[in-house]
Short mmCIF file of C-alpha atoms in Angstrom, two decimals:
data_model
loop_
_atom_site.label_atom_id
_atom_site.label_comp_id
_atom_site.label_asym_id
_atom_site.label_seq_id
_atom_site.Cartn_x
_atom_site.Cartn_y
_atom_site.Cartn_z
CA MET A 1 32.80 -51.11 -27.07
CA GLN A 2 29.21 -49.59 -27.31
CA LEU A 3 28.18 -47.78 -30.31
CA VAL A 4 24.93 -45.74 -30.86
CA VAL A 5 23.18 -47.39 -33.83
CA ALA A 6 19.84 -45.62 -33.95
CA ARG A 7 17.53 -43.21 -32.34
CA ILE A 8 13.81 -44.16 -31.95
CA GLY A 9 11.55 -41.69 -33.51
CA ARG A 10 7.64 -41.50 -33.36
CA ALA A 11 5.18 -44.28 -33.13
CA HIS A 12 4.08 -45.81 -36.33
CA GLY A 13 0.54 -47.11 -36.53
CA ILE A 14 -1.26 -48.66 -33.50
CA LYS A 15 0.37 -51.97 -33.01
CA GLY A 16 3.65 -50.82 -31.33
CA GLU A 17 5.94 -50.15 -34.15
CA VAL A 18 8.40 -47.09 -34.14
CA THR A 19 10.42 -45.36 -36.94
CA VAL A 20 14.06 -45.28 -36.32
CA GLU A 21 16.78 -42.75 -37.52
CA VAL A 22 19.66 -45.14 -38.42
CA ARG A 23 23.02 -44.18 -37.25
CA THR A 24 24.98 -47.14 -38.75
CA ASP A 25 26.23 -47.96 -42.17
CA GLU A 26 25.32 -51.59 -41.28
CA PRO A 27 21.69 -51.60 -40.18
CA GLU A 28 21.10 -55.09 -41.45
CA LEU A 29 23.66 -56.32 -39.26
CA ARG A 30 23.04 -54.25 -36.12
CA LEU A 31 19.35 -53.69 -36.34
CA GLY A 32 17.83 -57.26 -37.51
CA PRO A 33 15.25 -59.45 -35.94
CA GLY A 34 16.43 -60.81 -32.72
CA ALA A 35 19.05 -58.16 -32.06
CA VAL A 36 19.25 -57.25 -28.26
CA LEU A 37 20.19 -53.41 -27.82
CA ALA A 38 21.23 -51.55 -24.83
CA THR A 39 19.40 -48.09 -24.52
CA ASP A 40 19.96 -44.54 -23.40
CA PRO A 41 18.26 -43.91 -20.96
CA ALA A 42 19.28 -47.35 -19.80
CA SER A 43 15.91 -47.89 -17.77
CA THR A 44 14.23 -48.10 -21.20
CA GLY A 45 16.02 -51.42 -22.22
CA PRO A 46 17.47 -53.62 -23.02
CA LEU A 47 15.26 -53.88 -26.07
CA THR A 48 15.11 -56.83 -28.37
CA ILE A 49 13.93 -56.37 -32.04
CA GLU A 50 11.06 -58.55 -32.98
CA THR A 51 10.46 -57.19 -36.56
CA GLY A 52 11.89 -54.71 -38.99
CA ARG A 53 10.83 -53.34 -42.33
CA VAL A 54 11.21 -50.31 -44.54
CA HIS A 55 8.36 -48.15 -45.28
CA SER A 56 8.48 -45.12 -47.46
CA GLY A 57 12.34 -45.12 -47.08
CA ARG A 58 12.39 -45.24 -43.19
CA LEU A 59 13.12 -48.17 -41.16
CA ILE A 60 10.32 -49.30 -38.80
CA LEU A 61 10.97 -51.60 -35.97
CA ARG A 62 8.80 -53.43 -33.41
CA PHE A 63 10.32 -54.66 -30.16
CA GLU A 64 9.46 -57.62 -28.02
CA GLY A 65 6.86 -56.61 -25.47
CA VAL A 66 5.77 -53.40 -27.19
CA ARG A 67 2.30 -54.03 -28.58
CA ASP A 68 0.51 -50.63 -28.76
CA ARG A 69 0.93 -47.01 -29.80
CA THR A 70 1.33 -45.80 -26.20
CA GLY A 71 4.14 -48.31 -25.52
CA ALA A 72 5.76 -47.34 -28.77
CA GLU A 73 5.49 -43.42 -28.06
CA ALA A 74 7.11 -43.95 -24.52
CA LEU A 75 10.40 -45.09 -26.32
CA ARG A 76 10.65 -41.79 -28.54
CA ASN A 77 14.06 -40.21 -28.45
CA THR A 78 15.61 -43.48 -26.92
CA LEU A 79 19.10 -44.26 -28.35
CA LEU A 80 19.79 -47.78 -29.32
CA ILE A 81 23.35 -49.16 -28.44
CA ALA A 82 25.06 -52.16 -29.94
CA GLU A 83 27.86 -53.94 -28.37
CA VAL A 84 30.78 -53.99 -31.15
CA ASP A 85 34.23 -55.59 -30.98
CA PRO A 86 36.88 -52.77 -30.90
CA GLU A 87 38.78 -54.86 -33.49
CA GLU A 88 35.80 -55.18 -35.98
CA LEU A 89 36.38 -53.24 -39.08
CA PRO A 90 33.74 -52.14 -41.50
CA GLU A 91 33.46 -54.46 -44.89
CA ASP A 92 34.46 -51.51 -47.06
CA GLU A 93 38.04 -50.48 -46.79
CA ASP A 94 37.11 -46.84 -47.35
CA GLU A 95 34.73 -46.85 -44.53
CA TYR A 96 35.26 -46.37 -40.80
CA TYR A 97 33.71 -46.54 -37.49
CA ASP A 98 33.28 -43.37 -35.49
CA HIS A 99 35.45 -44.76 -32.78
CA GLN A 100 38.41 -45.14 -35.27
CA LEU A 101 38.23 -41.56 -36.19
CA MET A 102 37.78 -40.10 -32.79
CA ASP A 103 41.01 -38.38 -31.55
CA LEU A 104 42.95 -38.71 -34.89
CA ASP A 105 45.42 -35.82 -35.28
CA VAL A 106 44.43 -33.85 -38.34
CA VAL A 107 47.12 -32.42 -40.52
CA THR A 108 47.38 -30.84 -43.95
CA LYS A 109 49.03 -32.53 -46.93
CA ASP A 110 51.84 -30.04 -46.13
CA GLY A 111 52.34 -31.31 -42.65
CA ILE A 112 50.66 -28.46 -40.82
CA GLU A 113 48.83 -29.32 -37.74
CA VAL A 114 45.36 -28.41 -37.78
CA GLY A 115 44.11 -29.99 -34.56
CA ARG A 116 42.32 -33.37 -33.26
CA ILE A 117 38.97 -34.85 -34.04
CA THR A 118 36.63 -34.50 -31.07
CA GLU A 119 33.30 -35.38 -32.69
CA ILE A 120 31.74 -36.61 -36.07
CA SER A 121 28.59 -35.19 -37.19
CA HIS A 122 26.40 -37.35 -39.34
CA LEU A 123 24.45 -34.82 -41.61
CA PRO A 124 22.11 -35.86 -44.44
CA SER A 125 24.30 -34.79 -47.14
CA GLN A 126 27.86 -35.68 -45.61
CA ASP A 127 29.73 -36.23 -42.44
CA LEU A 128 31.64 -33.60 -40.60
CA PHE A 129 34.75 -33.84 -38.57
CA ILE A 130 34.59 -31.26 -35.53
CA VAL A 131 38.17 -30.55 -34.96
CA GLU A 132 39.67 -28.80 -31.90
CA ARG A 133 42.50 -26.60 -32.63
CA PRO A 134 45.55 -26.21 -30.60
CA ASP A 135 44.24 -22.81 -29.26
CA GLY A 136 40.76 -24.34 -28.28
CA SER A 137 38.70 -23.21 -31.03
CA GLU A 138 37.01 -25.61 -33.47
CA VAL A 139 36.77 -25.98 -37.34
CA MET A 140 34.41 -28.26 -39.11
CA ILE A 141 35.99 -30.27 -41.96
CA PRO A 142 33.67 -32.00 -44.49
CA PHE A 143 34.62 -35.81 -44.52
CA VAL A 144 34.53 -35.97 -48.31
CA GLU A 145 37.30 -37.40 -50.43
CA GLU A 146 38.38 -34.23 -52.12
CA ILE A 147 39.32 -32.76 -48.67
CA VAL A 148 40.12 -35.74 -46.49
CA THR A 149 42.72 -37.26 -48.72
CA GLU A 150 43.94 -40.08 -46.34
CA ILE A 151 43.08 -41.60 -42.98
CA ASP A 152 46.36 -43.31 -41.55
CA LEU A 153 44.95 -45.47 -38.63
CA GLU A 154 48.58 -46.67 -37.86
CA GLU A 155 49.87 -43.01 -37.55
CA GLN A 156 46.55 -41.90 -35.87
CA ARG A 157 46.12 -39.09 -38.37
CA ALA A 158 43.81 -37.74 -41.14
CA ILE A 159 45.49 -35.80 -43.83
CA ILE A 160 43.47 -33.00 -45.50
CA ASP A 161 43.72 -30.83 -48.53
CA PRO A 162 41.50 -27.92 -47.52
CA PRO A 163 40.40 -25.30 -50.01
CA PRO A 164 41.26 -21.69 -49.15
CA GLY A 165 39.06 -20.30 -46.26
CA LEU A 166 38.33 -23.73 -44.61
CA ILE A 167 40.77 -23.69 -41.92
CA ASP A 168 42.08 -20.14 -42.05
CA ASP A 169 40.82 -16.80 -42.86
CA ARG A 170 42.75 -16.38 -46.11
CA ALA A 171 39.62 -17.21 -48.23
CA GLU A 172 39.94 -15.89 -51.86
CA VAL A 173 36.92 -13.98 -52.92
CA ALA A 174 36.53 -13.65 -56.69
CA SER A 175 34.33 -10.96 -58.02
CA ALA A 176 33.44 -10.17 -61.69
CA ARG A 177 34.21 -6.50 -60.82
CA ASP A 178 37.83 -7.32 -60.67
CA ASP A 179 37.89 -8.20 -64.22
CA GLU A 180 36.24 -4.80 -65.39
CA ALA A 181 38.51 -1.99 -66.56
CA PRO A 182 37.96 1.12 -64.98
CA SER A 183 35.80 3.29 -67.04
CA GLY A 184 36.77 6.91 -68.03
CA ASP A 185 35.45 9.67 -69.91
CA ASP A 186 37.72 10.08 -72.70
CA ALA A 187 35.86 12.16 -75.07
#
């Protein structure tokens, strides 16, 4: 199974290095020196990682055969794809690969069907499940422990405990005005 593990950003310096946007929780495993990665577009690769280092919080890679800034810039926005055994699981039992979560049925803790996970969006602050509802509409569900209470891979479902308004239009709006007594002119 092929998984996108990074996207190449801009050139870094003049010696062929590039910044990369990491899209894996295991960069040391997937993006280490010697790793051979397929690419999208396919015509750009495969690429073999020659060196890697972290600079100012960003991963910087150099690929075999890329020796200058022009060559590095030509790789910009290329997706790096690793071949992963579909049976392989993350080291931490509370972590999941995207392919394990795709197409899971999403139900509330009360058993109400919400829909099916069709996409996972990786944002800086958290991941989001994009869930297609039975009527074809979509709802975004933050993949946080307080909301996604259980992932059951055997039953192929994600169990959620959504706050009011997340999956329906019945949001509870609290207002300080609700607490105020009506003012009257009693004098």
